[in-house]
Amino acid sequence: MHHAVFKALYHIFDKTFIFDSYSSRDEKGTHRAVNRLQEFFFKVSKNNTRTCFVLKCDIKKFFDSVDQEILITLIKKRVYDTSFMWLLEEIIKSFSRGIPLGNVTSQIFANIYLNELDQFIKHTLKIRYYIRYCDDFVILSDKRIFLEEIVLQINEFLKINLKLLLHPNKIIIKKYHQGIDFLGYVSFPYHRILRTKTKNRMFKKIEIKIGEESFDQSLQSYFGILKHCNSYKLGKKVIDFILNNRKVIHTIISLTRNF
């Protein structure tokens, strides 16, 4: 039922979302988002001839903090069927507060809710180089002071209109060439690497899954992640880690041919 609700809402709302919203949408995702980040860098920096600054923000306890009444009001603007609206209200109000992390309907609810932020940033603040993936977002500019100033405006908008706040410890402004940690990768002007936490989590999961029936499938997904960054040495380290573990019972040759 939740999947059917997701599809119905997606059909209604996706066309209203901005291009650079990348979470839970067809032909989007994390890899396209980090590729877009690099594309924006070259535009802002004039092909790496100027300094590019990046503002990176995270919304504090987003899923727990979503105001259910505001969400329902936003949905009602485009959902006119009373029976469907009744069902949506039943789903939303079945949660004690906010929306649950990981629930399939929460993915579309999050995009509907944060589309208000997207529209404010793109059309009110008129910011061109903006990317959002769920409750994480980045803004690029060649002026650090501009990014410092808009943080206050964004936080005020979130507080008044969506009853949300930026996480105070996760507001970061840095130069692009220092490395931008976004969506599991650290991006630099001409290359990107896997985030240390992501790398460590990957090795832990590999160790746990070795010998399980789902091991090959999991390994495929990990090498898929590595294909999107500069990871030749890390890939060899993964292979060595597996080969040195005596419990391994699956071949990895076919998995690494295209790596």
mmCIF file of C-alpha atoms in Angstrom:
data_model
loop_
_atom_site.group_PDB
_atom_site.id
_atom_site.type_symbol
_atom_site.label_atom_id
_atom_site.label_comp_id
_atom_site.label_asym_id
_atom_site.label_seq_id
_atom_site.Cartn_x
_atom_site.Cartn_y
_atom_site.Cartn_z
ATOM 1 C CA MET A 1 0.000 0.000 0.000
ATOM 2 C CA HIS A 2 2.810 2.407 0.881
ATOM 3 C CA HIS A 3 4.460 1.800 -2.491
ATOM 4 C CA ALA A 4 1.179 2.602 -4.260
ATOM 5 C CA VAL A 5 0.866 5.824 -2.252
ATOM 6 C CA PHE A 6 4.429 6.753 -3.136
ATOM 7 C CA LYS A 7 3.788 6.258 -6.862
ATOM 8 C CA ALA A 8 0.575 8.273 -6.798
ATOM 9 C CA LEU A 9 2.169 11.203 -4.967
ATOM 10 C CA TYR A 10 5.289 11.002 -7.111
ATOM 11 C CA HIS A 11 3.171 11.376 -10.256
ATOM 12 C CA ILE A 12 1.484 14.466 -8.805
ATOM 13 C CA PHE A 13 4.432 16.227 -7.196
ATOM 14 C CA ASP A 14 7.627 15.302 -9.009
ATOM 15 C CA LYS A 15 6.982 17.771 -11.821
ATOM 16 C CA THR A 16 6.891 20.567 -9.232
ATOM 17 C CA PHE A 17 10.341 19.765 -7.827
ATOM 18 C CA ILE A 18 13.485 21.614 -8.880
ATOM 19 C CA PHE A 19 15.982 19.879 -11.159
ATOM 20 C CA ASP A 20 18.692 19.722 -8.496
ATOM 21 C CA SER A 21 16.736 17.745 -5.917
ATOM 22 C CA TYR A 22 18.307 14.273 -6.077
ATOM 23 C CA SER A 23 16.772 12.063 -3.392
ATOM 24 C CA SER A 24 14.252 9.313 -4.264
ATOM 25 C CA ARG A 25 13.659 10.495 -7.826
ATOM 26 C CA ASP A 26 13.956 8.758 -11.190
ATOM 27 C CA GLU A 27 17.293 9.316 -12.951
ATOM 28 C CA LYS A 28 18.737 11.163 -9.925
ATOM 29 C CA GLY A 29 20.522 9.704 -6.885
ATOM 30 C CA THR A 30 23.803 10.267 -5.045
ATOM 31 C CA HIS A 31 26.149 9.697 -7.989
ATOM 32 C CA ARG A 32 24.393 12.217 -10.213
ATOM 33 C CA ALA A 33 24.378 14.666 -7.310
ATOM 34 C CA VAL A 34 28.148 14.491 -6.765
ATOM 35 C CA ASN A 35 28.711 14.758 -10.527
ATOM 36 C CA ARG A 36 26.539 17.880 -10.517
ATOM 37 C CA LEU A 37 28.611 19.239 -7.630
ATOM 38 C CA GLN A 38 31.756 18.961 -9.734
ATOM 39 C CA GLU A 39 29.976 20.537 -12.711
ATOM 40 C CA PHE A 40 28.939 23.493 -10.548
ATOM 41 C CA PHE A 41 32.493 23.840 -9.228
ATOM 42 C CA PHE A 42 33.922 24.336 -12.716
ATOM 43 C CA LYS A 43 31.239 26.904 -13.520
ATOM 44 C CA VAL A 44 31.704 28.912 -10.316
ATOM 45 C CA SER A 45 35.510 28.707 -10.428
ATOM 46 C CA LYS A 46 35.681 29.519 -14.151
ATOM 47 C CA ASN A 47 37.421 26.195 -14.854
ATOM 48 C CA ASN A 48 39.438 26.295 -11.640
ATOM 49 C CA THR A 49 40.849 29.787 -12.210
ATOM 50 C CA ARG A 50 38.974 31.337 -9.268
ATOM 51 C CA THR A 51 38.364 30.283 -5.683
ATOM 52 C CA CYS A 52 35.101 28.407 -5.176
ATOM 53 C CA PHE A 53 33.500 28.264 -1.730
ATOM 54 C CA VAL A 54 30.929 25.687 -0.675
ATOM 55 C CA LEU A 55 28.300 26.018 2.033
ATOM 56 C CA LYS A 56 27.225 22.608 3.318
ATOM 57 C CA CYS A 57 24.247 22.288 5.667
ATOM 58 C CA ASP A 58 22.213 19.616 7.398
ATOM 59 C CA ILE A 59 18.745 20.055 8.890
ATOM 60 C CA LYS A 60 18.619 19.182 12.578
ATOM 61 C CA LYS A 61 16.621 16.001 13.330
ATOM 62 C CA PHE A 62 14.685 16.459 10.099
ATOM 63 C CA PHE A 63 12.448 13.385 10.075
ATOM 64 C CA ASP A 64 11.462 13.798 13.733
ATOM 65 C CA SER A 65 10.893 17.536 13.276
ATOM 66 C CA VAL A 66 8.534 17.501 10.278
ATOM 67 C CA ASP A 67 5.325 19.239 11.315
ATOM 68 C CA GLN A 68 2.490 16.916 10.311
ATOM 69 C CA GLU A 69 -0.094 19.685 9.901
ATOM 70 C CA ILE A 70 2.202 21.679 7.609
ATOM 71 C CA LEU A 71 2.870 18.538 5.558
ATOM 72 C CA ILE A 72 -0.856 17.822 5.222
ATOM 73 C CA THR A 73 -1.499 21.424 4.161
ATOM 74 C CA LEU A 74 1.200 21.207 1.484
ATOM 75 C CA ILE A 75 -0.226 17.954 0.128
ATOM 76 C CA LYS A 76 -3.765 19.372 0.033
ATOM 77 C CA LYS A 77 -2.602 22.053 -2.390
ATOM 78 C CA ARG A 78 -2.362 19.400 -5.131
ATOM 79 C CA VAL A 79 -4.330 16.381 -3.937
ATOM 80 C CA TYR A 80 -8.048 17.017 -4.480
ATOM 81 C CA ASP A 81 -9.425 13.501 -4.089
ATOM 82 C CA THR A 82 -11.028 13.358 -0.618
ATOM 83 C CA SER A 83 -10.653 9.588 -0.226
ATOM 84 C CA PHE A 84 -6.966 9.668 -1.125
ATOM 85 C CA MET A 85 -6.432 12.655 1.160
ATOM 86 C CA TRP A 86 -8.132 10.784 3.999
ATOM 87 C CA LEU A 87 -5.738 7.875 3.499
ATOM 88 C CA LEU A 88 -2.722 10.184 3.469
ATOM 89 C CA GLU A 89 -3.804 11.850 6.697
ATOM 90 C CA GLU A 90 -4.277 8.437 8.296
ATOM 91 C CA ILE A 91 -0.734 7.442 7.297
ATOM 92 C CA ILE A 92 0.847 10.696 8.462
ATOM 93 C CA LYS A 93 -1.012 10.863 11.777
ATOM 94 C CA SER A 94 -0.302 7.205 12.549
ATOM 95 C CA PHE A 95 3.184 8.367 13.554
ATOM 96 C CA SER A 96 3.510 9.914 17.006
ATOM 97 C CA ARG A 97 5.506 12.795 15.537
ATOM 98 C CA GLY A 98 7.293 13.710 12.341
ATOM 99 C CA ILE A 99 7.734 11.007 9.706
ATOM 100 C CA PRO A 100 9.677 7.748 10.195
ATOM 101 C CA LEU A 101 13.159 7.396 8.729
ATOM 102 C CA GLY A 102 13.272 4.596 6.140
ATOM 103 C CA ASN A 103 9.566 4.412 5.429
ATOM 104 C CA VAL A 104 8.927 4.481 1.652
ATOM 105 C CA THR A 105 6.205 7.124 1.967
ATOM 106 C CA SER A 106 8.542 9.273 4.056
ATOM 107 C CA GLN A 107 10.782 9.663 1.000
ATOM 108 C CA ILE A 108 8.118 11.466 -0.997
ATOM 109 C CA PHE A 109 6.821 13.298 2.094
ATOM 110 C CA ALA A 110 10.341 14.651 2.664
ATOM 111 C CA ASN A 111 10.613 15.919 -0.908
ATOM 112 C CA ILE A 112 7.193 17.577 -0.719
ATOM 113 C CA TYR A 113 8.106 19.247 2.563
ATOM 114 C CA LEU A 114 11.569 20.420 1.549
ATOM 115 C CA ASN A 115 10.421 21.546 -1.877
ATOM 116 C CA GLU A 116 9.343 24.677 0.000
ATOM 117 C CA LEU A 117 12.984 25.251 0.917
ATOM 118 C CA ASP A 118 14.098 24.515 -2.643
ATOM 119 C CA GLN A 119 11.686 27.071 -4.081
ATOM 120 C CA PHE A 120 12.771 29.695 -1.534
ATOM 121 C CA ILE A 121 16.457 29.201 -2.315
ATOM 122 C CA LYS A 122 16.010 29.098 -6.086
ATOM 123 C CA HIS A 123 13.332 31.755 -6.610
ATOM 124 C CA THR A 124 13.481 34.086 -3.598
ATOM 125 C CA LEU A 125 17.204 34.041 -2.891
ATOM 126 C CA LYS A 126 17.809 33.363 -6.591
ATOM 127 C CA ILE A 127 20.683 30.985 -5.911
ATOM 128 C CA ARG A 128 21.801 29.146 -9.008
ATOM 129 C CA TYR A 129 24.320 26.631 -7.689
ATOM 130 C CA TYR A 130 22.309 24.635 -5.166
ATOM 131 C CA ILE A 131 22.004 20.859 -4.709
ATOM 132 C CA ARG A 132 19.833 19.021 -2.188
ATOM 133 C CA TYR A 133 19.716 15.340 -1.297
ATOM 134 C CA CYS A 134 17.056 14.725 1.354
ATOM 135 C CA ASP A 135 17.992 16.976 4.335
ATOM 136 C CA ASP A 136 21.584 17.644 3.191
ATOM 137 C CA PHE A 137 22.324 20.476 0.802
ATOM 138 C CA VAL A 138 25.188 22.489 -0.648
ATOM 139 C CA ILE A 139 25.456 25.941 -2.206
ATOM 140 C CA LEU A 140 28.452 27.098 -4.237
ATOM 141 C CA SER A 141 29.682 30.669 -4.690
ATOM 142 C CA ASP A 142 32.869 32.581 -5.427
ATOM 143 C CA LYS A 143 32.125 34.827 -2.418
ATOM 144 C CA ARG A 144 32.458 33.460 1.097
ATOM 145 C CA ILE A 145 30.680 36.431 2.680
ATOM 146 C CA PHE A 146 27.616 35.778 0.497
ATOM 147 C CA LEU A 147 27.363 32.225 1.842
ATOM 148 C CA GLU A 148 27.770 33.471 5.417
ATOM 149 C CA GLU A 149 24.912 35.924 4.931
ATOM 150 C CA ILE A 150 22.415 33.522 3.385
ATOM 151 C CA VAL A 151 22.780 30.999 6.226
ATOM 152 C CA LEU A 152 20.764 33.321 8.466
ATOM 153 C CA GLN A 153 18.083 33.788 5.809
ATOM 154 C CA ILE A 154 17.772 30.060 5.196
ATOM 155 C CA ASN A 155 17.578 29.262 8.902
ATOM 156 C CA GLU A 156 14.925 31.939 9.415
ATOM 157 C CA PHE A 157 12.841 30.594 6.535
ATOM 158 C CA LEU A 158 13.049 27.056 7.894
ATOM 159 C CA LYS A 159 12.087 28.172 11.398
ATOM 160 C CA ILE A 160 9.092 30.282 10.360
ATOM 161 C CA ASN A 161 7.683 28.273 7.467
ATOM 162 C CA LEU A 162 8.599 24.651 8.197
ATOM 163 C CA LYS A 163 9.398 24.630 11.931
ATOM 164 C CA LEU A 164 12.868 23.290 11.191
ATOM 165 C CA LEU A 165 16.391 24.429 12.048
ATOM 166 C CA LEU A 166 19.811 23.947 10.519
ATOM 167 C CA HIS A 167 22.078 21.764 12.627
ATOM 168 C CA PRO A 168 24.426 24.368 14.195
ATOM 169 C CA ASN A 169 27.393 21.973 14.227
ATOM 170 C CA LYS A 170 26.954 20.981 10.590
ATOM 171 C CA ILE A 171 27.061 24.376 8.917
ATOM 172 C CA ILE A 172 30.361 24.324 7.023
ATOM 173 C CA ILE A 173 31.873 26.808 4.604
ATOM 174 C CA LYS A 174 35.152 25.833 2.975
ATOM 175 C CA LYS A 175 37.065 26.105 -0.260
ATOM 176 C CA TYR A 176 36.272 23.401 -2.785
ATOM 177 C CA HIS A 177 39.928 22.413 -3.191
ATOM 178 C CA GLN A 178 40.029 21.541 0.539
ATOM 179 C CA GLY A 179 37.665 18.642 -0.169
ATOM 180 C CA ILE A 180 33.859 18.666 0.085
ATOM 181 C CA ASP A 181 32.399 15.793 2.099
ATOM 182 C CA PHE A 182 29.000 15.189 0.486
ATOM 183 C CA LEU A 183 26.920 12.020 0.042
ATOM 184 C CA GLY A 184 29.623 9.552 0.989
ATOM 185 C CA TYR A 185 32.400 11.034 -1.161
ATOM 186 C CA VAL A 186 34.990 13.766 -0.639
ATOM 187 C CA SER A 187 35.167 15.817 -3.842
ATOM 188 C CA PHE A 188 38.197 17.756 -5.059
ATOM 189 C CA PRO A 189 38.602 19.742 -8.315
ATOM 190 C CA TYR A 190 39.882 16.827 -10.399
ATOM 191 C CA HIS A 191 39.106 13.736 -8.377
ATOM 192 C CA ARG A 192 36.990 12.350 -5.550
ATOM 193 C CA ILE A 193 37.633 9.750 -2.876
ATOM 194 C CA LEU A 194 35.423 7.673 -0.634
ATOM 195 C CA ARG A 195 34.645 9.227 2.731
ATOM 196 C CA THR A 196 36.590 7.557 5.570
ATOM 197 C CA LYS A 197 33.420 6.654 7.496
ATOM 198 C CA THR A 198 31.916 5.110 4.370
ATOM 199 C CA LYS A 199 35.103 3.136 3.728
ATOM 200 C CA ASN A 200 35.242 1.819 7.298
ATOM 201 C CA ARG A 201 31.559 0.882 7.226
ATOM 202 C CA MET A 202 32.093 -0.956 3.937
ATOM 203 C CA PHE A 203 34.908 -3.117 5.357
ATOM 204 C CA LYS A 204 32.836 -3.954 8.445
ATOM 205 C CA LYS A 205 29.892 -5.055 6.302
ATOM 206 C CA ILE A 206 32.143 -7.113 4.018
ATOM 207 C CA GLU A 207 33.576 -8.928 7.030
ATOM 208 C CA ILE A 208 30.100 -9.680 8.381
ATOM 209 C CA LYS A 209 28.670 -10.862 5.057
ATOM 210 C CA ILE A 210 31.570 -13.102 3.936
ATOM 211 C CA GLY A 211 30.153 -16.602 3.605
ATOM 212 C CA GLU A 212 26.539 -15.463 3.399
ATOM 213 C CA GLU A 213 24.391 -16.098 0.323
ATOM 214 C CA SER A 214 24.012 -12.369 -0.270
ATOM 215 C CA PHE A 215 27.778 -11.747 -0.240
ATOM 216 C CA ASP A 216 28.246 -11.569 -4.031
ATOM 217 C CA GLN A 217 25.392 -9.094 -4.391
ATOM 218 C CA SER A 218 26.756 -6.914 -1.580
ATOM 219 C CA LEU A 219 30.239 -6.971 -3.106
ATOM 220 C CA GLN A 220 28.811 -5.915 -6.452
ATOM 221 C CA SER A 221 27.225 -2.876 -4.822
ATOM 222 C CA TYR A 222 30.468 -1.911 -3.072
ATOM 223 C CA PHE A 223 32.459 -2.056 -6.307
ATOM 224 C CA GLY A 224 29.670 -0.034 -7.905
ATOM 225 C CA ILE A 225 30.283 2.671 -5.309
ATOM 226 C CA LEU A 226 34.034 2.586 -5.904
ATOM 227 C CA LYS A 227 33.591 3.065 -9.657
ATOM 228 C CA HIS A 228 32.407 6.595 -8.985
ATOM 229 C CA CYS A 229 35.589 7.774 -7.300
ATOM 230 C CA ASN A 230 39.378 7.449 -7.535
ATOM 231 C CA SER A 231 39.694 4.153 -5.743
ATOM 232 C CA TYR A 232 42.156 1.832 -7.497
ATOM 233 C CA LYS A 233 44.226 1.317 -4.332
ATOM 234 C CA LEU A 234 41.129 0.973 -2.190
ATOM 235 C CA GLY A 235 39.707 -1.601 -4.618
ATOM 236 C CA LYS A 236 42.878 -3.676 -4.350
ATOM 237 C CA LYS A 237 42.691 -3.382 -0.569
ATOM 238 C CA VAL A 238 39.133 -4.741 -0.635
ATOM 239 C CA ILE A 239 40.242 -7.684 -2.790
ATOM 240 C CA ASP A 240 43.190 -8.442 -0.500
ATOM 241 C CA PHE A 241 40.945 -8.196 2.548
ATOM 242 C CA ILE A 242 38.576 -10.787 1.095
ATOM 243 C CA LEU A 243 41.296 -13.144 -0.128
ATOM 244 C CA ASN A 244 43.026 -13.070 3.259
ATOM 245 C CA ASN A 245 39.832 -14.086 5.018
ATOM 246 C CA ARG A 246 39.686 -17.881 5.156
ATOM 247 C CA LYS A 247 35.908 -17.959 5.342
ATOM 248 C CA VAL A 248 35.476 -16.665 1.794
ATOM 249 C CA ILE A 249 33.785 -19.204 -0.467
ATOM 250 C CA HIS A 250 32.945 -17.104 -3.535
ATOM 251 C CA THR A 251 35.113 -16.089 -6.440
ATOM 252 C CA ILE A 252 35.579 -12.365 -7.089
ATOM 253 C CA ILE A 253 37.214 -12.519 -10.503
ATOM 254 C CA SER A 254 33.997 -11.782 -12.394
ATOM 255 C CA LEU A 255 33.222 -8.903 -10.046
ATOM 256 C CA THR A 256 36.492 -7.086 -10.683
ATOM 257 C CA ARG A 257 36.835 -7.409 -14.461
ATOM 258 C CA ASN A 258 35.248 -4.004 -15.084
ATOM 259 C CA PHE A 259 36.750 -2.281 -12.073
#
